[in-house]
XYZ file of C-alpha atoms in Angstrom:
230
model
C 34.822 -17.202 119.928
C 34.438 -16.616 123.772
C 35.931 -19.333 125.651
C 33.410 -21.902 127.516
C 33.410 -21.479 131.159
C 33.642 -24.850 132.828
C 30.683 -25.915 135.178
C 30.792 -25.104 138.632
C 30.025 -28.735 139.766
C 31.867 -30.684 137.164
C 30.913 -34.376 139.089
C 26.993 -33.207 137.898
C 28.202 -33.464 134.280
C 30.686 -36.673 134.659
C 30.013 -40.345 135.507
C 31.379 -41.038 138.888
C 32.883 -44.742 138.901
C 31.250 -47.125 140.605
C 32.856 -49.028 143.503
C 31.944 -52.158 144.876
C 31.063 -52.406 148.317
C 29.223 -54.590 150.950
C 25.594 -52.725 151.100
C 23.896 -55.332 148.903
C 25.000 -58.265 151.188
C 24.132 -56.289 154.268
C 20.700 -55.411 153.289
C 20.051 -58.946 152.390
C 21.048 -59.855 155.682
C 19.002 -57.460 157.485
C 16.063 -59.185 155.760
C 17.111 -62.373 157.118
C 19.128 -63.950 154.394
C 22.517 -64.944 155.393
C 24.764 -66.102 154.019
C 24.882 -64.300 150.513
C 26.740 -65.192 147.485
C 27.823 -63.371 144.883
C 27.804 -65.083 141.372
C 29.209 -64.074 138.003
C 30.456 -65.581 134.644
C 33.461 -65.145 131.999
C 33.659 -65.888 128.486
C 30.206 -65.279 126.919
C 31.325 -63.316 123.828
C 34.322 -65.600 122.721
C 34.153 -67.740 119.701
C 35.781 -70.616 121.388
C 36.296 -72.239 124.709
C 33.801 -72.544 127.682
C 31.820 -70.146 129.588
C 32.943 -70.191 133.488
C 30.508 -69.254 136.186
C 31.933 -68.598 139.807
C 29.792 -67.946 142.955
C 31.494 -66.852 146.426
C 30.356 -66.190 150.183
C 32.871 -63.596 151.265
C 33.619 -63.774 154.986
C 32.916 -59.907 156.116
C 35.682 -59.872 158.465
C 38.369 -60.926 155.627
C 37.207 -59.202 152.760
C 40.571 -58.564 150.265
C 41.382 -55.049 149.684
C 40.847 -53.766 146.229
C 38.057 -56.308 145.093
C 36.402 -54.684 141.571
C 34.996 -55.799 138.276
C 37.727 -57.990 136.860
C 37.826 -56.001 133.592
C 39.004 -53.206 135.484
C 41.590 -55.097 137.119
C 45.322 -55.968 135.810
C 45.847 -59.775 134.580
C 48.568 -59.896 137.445
C 46.133 -58.019 140.154
C 43.433 -60.432 139.396
C 45.982 -63.328 139.987
C 46.798 -61.924 143.299
C 43.160 -61.116 144.516
C 42.184 -65.027 143.385
C 44.543 -66.509 145.488
C 43.317 -64.287 148.495
C 39.881 -64.826 147.525
C 40.308 -68.678 147.576
C 42.223 -68.388 150.920
C 39.255 -66.401 152.574
C 36.272 -66.962 151.102
C 33.733 -70.069 150.321
C 34.384 -70.377 146.570
C 32.551 -72.827 143.761
C 33.257 -72.883 140.087
C 31.331 -74.486 137.238
C 31.482 -74.032 133.409
C 29.563 -74.886 130.405
C 31.368 -76.380 127.306
C 31.444 -74.891 123.671
C 29.120 -77.993 122.876
C 26.556 -77.097 125.634
C 26.531 -73.492 124.404
C 25.903 -74.691 120.843
C 22.835 -77.235 121.870
C 21.529 -74.755 123.857
C 22.607 -70.910 123.478
C 25.206 -68.938 125.470
C 22.469 -67.317 127.761
C 21.081 -70.704 128.666
C 24.683 -72.285 129.112
C 25.893 -69.036 131.293
C 23.121 -69.332 133.637
C 23.156 -73.066 133.996
C 26.937 -72.645 134.694
C 26.124 -70.036 137.147
C 22.893 -72.385 138.848
C 25.779 -75.433 139.141
C 28.286 -72.881 140.653
C 25.719 -71.914 143.286
C 24.412 -75.204 144.157
C 28.267 -75.874 144.480
C 28.791 -74.241 147.250
C 30.237 -76.157 150.345
C 27.917 -73.345 152.634
C 24.345 -73.480 151.165
C 23.966 -69.711 150.165
C 20.413 -68.330 151.683
C 20.507 -65.223 149.089
C 22.576 -64.750 145.808
C 23.333 -61.634 144.066
C 23.869 -62.015 140.360
C 25.588 -59.729 137.863
C 23.478 -58.654 134.902
C 19.820 -58.884 134.256
C 18.981 -62.818 135.134
C 18.988 -65.100 138.002
C 19.459 -68.630 137.514
C 16.368 -70.474 137.571
C 16.283 -73.841 139.749
C 18.061 -72.099 142.894
C 16.865 -73.415 146.171
C 17.275 -69.705 147.481
C 15.954 -66.307 146.185
C 18.270 -63.986 144.399
C 18.839 -60.487 142.989
C 20.053 -59.873 139.516
C 22.152 -56.719 139.610
C 23.391 -54.488 136.618
C 26.364 -53.753 136.670
C 26.883 -55.823 139.959
C 30.511 -56.541 139.611
C 31.078 -52.673 140.127
C 28.348 -52.320 142.880
C 28.847 -55.777 145.010
C 32.326 -57.046 146.419
C 30.681 -60.432 146.008
C 29.853 -60.467 142.662
C 33.138 -58.712 141.967
C 35.032 -61.581 143.714
C 33.164 -64.021 141.492
C 33.854 -62.022 138.339
C 37.462 -62.416 139.375
C 37.657 -65.820 139.937
C 35.538 -66.750 136.942
C 37.733 -64.707 134.691
C 41.077 -66.102 136.192
C 39.827 -69.778 135.793
C 38.927 -69.345 132.417
C 42.281 -67.451 131.466
C 44.153 -70.312 132.903
C 41.901 -73.164 131.380
C 42.615 -71.033 127.928
C 46.312 -70.834 128.293
C 46.320 -74.854 128.952
C 44.000 -75.716 126.055
C 46.827 -73.517 123.992
C 49.225 -76.141 124.205
C 46.823 -78.512 122.520
C 45.603 -76.237 119.855
C 48.631 -73.875 119.319
C 47.460 -72.921 115.664
C 44.826 -70.518 117.363
C 46.910 -68.216 119.862
C 44.523 -68.964 122.743
C 46.999 -68.065 125.042
C 46.935 -64.752 123.840
C 43.210 -63.841 123.264
C 41.619 -66.788 125.279
C 39.129 -67.232 122.603
C 37.864 -64.131 121.646
C 37.609 -62.830 117.942
C 40.751 -61.386 117.699
C 42.730 -61.079 114.010
C 44.946 -63.483 115.085
C 42.417 -65.952 116.174
C 40.340 -65.308 112.993
C 43.423 -65.791 110.707
C 43.923 -69.131 112.826
C 40.322 -70.355 111.800
C 41.026 -69.217 108.135
C 43.841 -71.259 107.985
C 43.472 -74.596 110.083
C 39.435 -74.263 110.090
C 37.807 -74.858 113.748
C 38.781 -77.217 116.336
C 36.530 -79.210 118.923
C 36.791 -75.914 121.166
C 34.960 -73.751 118.862
C 31.387 -72.510 119.301
C 29.933 -73.465 116.000
C 26.662 -71.532 116.754
C 28.686 -68.421 116.653
C 29.312 -66.345 113.564
C 31.639 -66.767 111.764
C 31.856 -70.237 112.228
C 28.092 -70.557 111.860
C 26.914 -70.108 108.128
C 23.919 -67.766 107.819
C 23.635 -67.412 103.974
C 26.784 -65.609 103.147
C 30.088 -68.106 103.425
C 32.329 -66.842 105.731
C 30.439 -63.836 106.956
C 32.395 -62.207 110.064
C 30.742 -61.001 113.392
C 31.885 -57.685 113.785
C 30.158 -57.186 117.304
C 32.067 -60.478 118.585
C 35.076 -58.471 119.662
C 37.188 -58.678 123.010
C 35.069 -57.661 125.988
């Protein structure tokens, strides 16, 4: 078989990685909105623990190098950037507990945590950039939802790092109270270790009882295959 000739413009056939920048923030500033906050959450998918949201207003003169989607960074790098963000930016953090998640749903609980994080900023935001498809209702300022926002906006990327590190630290602490589930290792996601802990010990007060396999939906012990690690 004749070997396939490689394309002469390979970048046209490959997905170019997104690199977050400050363009969306500057666009909002040009439209008369300043300061601009980025907001994101961590922990929508786990079987246990809160969903944590953060809002960040970066200082344009002191933006930490290397900001990116938290999932693209190592745990050590996230910790390093977390310290830098808190030292140079205006930051607010809020969370919604597993109880709130069960009483409403994960989307509503996530948006409410994000709203409270934004409203909790010491410097009120004039405009908000949020990761995903939704802007939280009830804000006193306009906003824009940005698909893959943590890979497009450094403000959203900073918020994703703050939310992720905060939640990971919370889950490491609750591991000391509930050591049977391995929370320090998987931070509540539906790993084999976590599911085995649930099977052996049953759920604890941190588990989201509206999530399968904790929620029974006709088949006792039905497992939720899609609820895996991010």
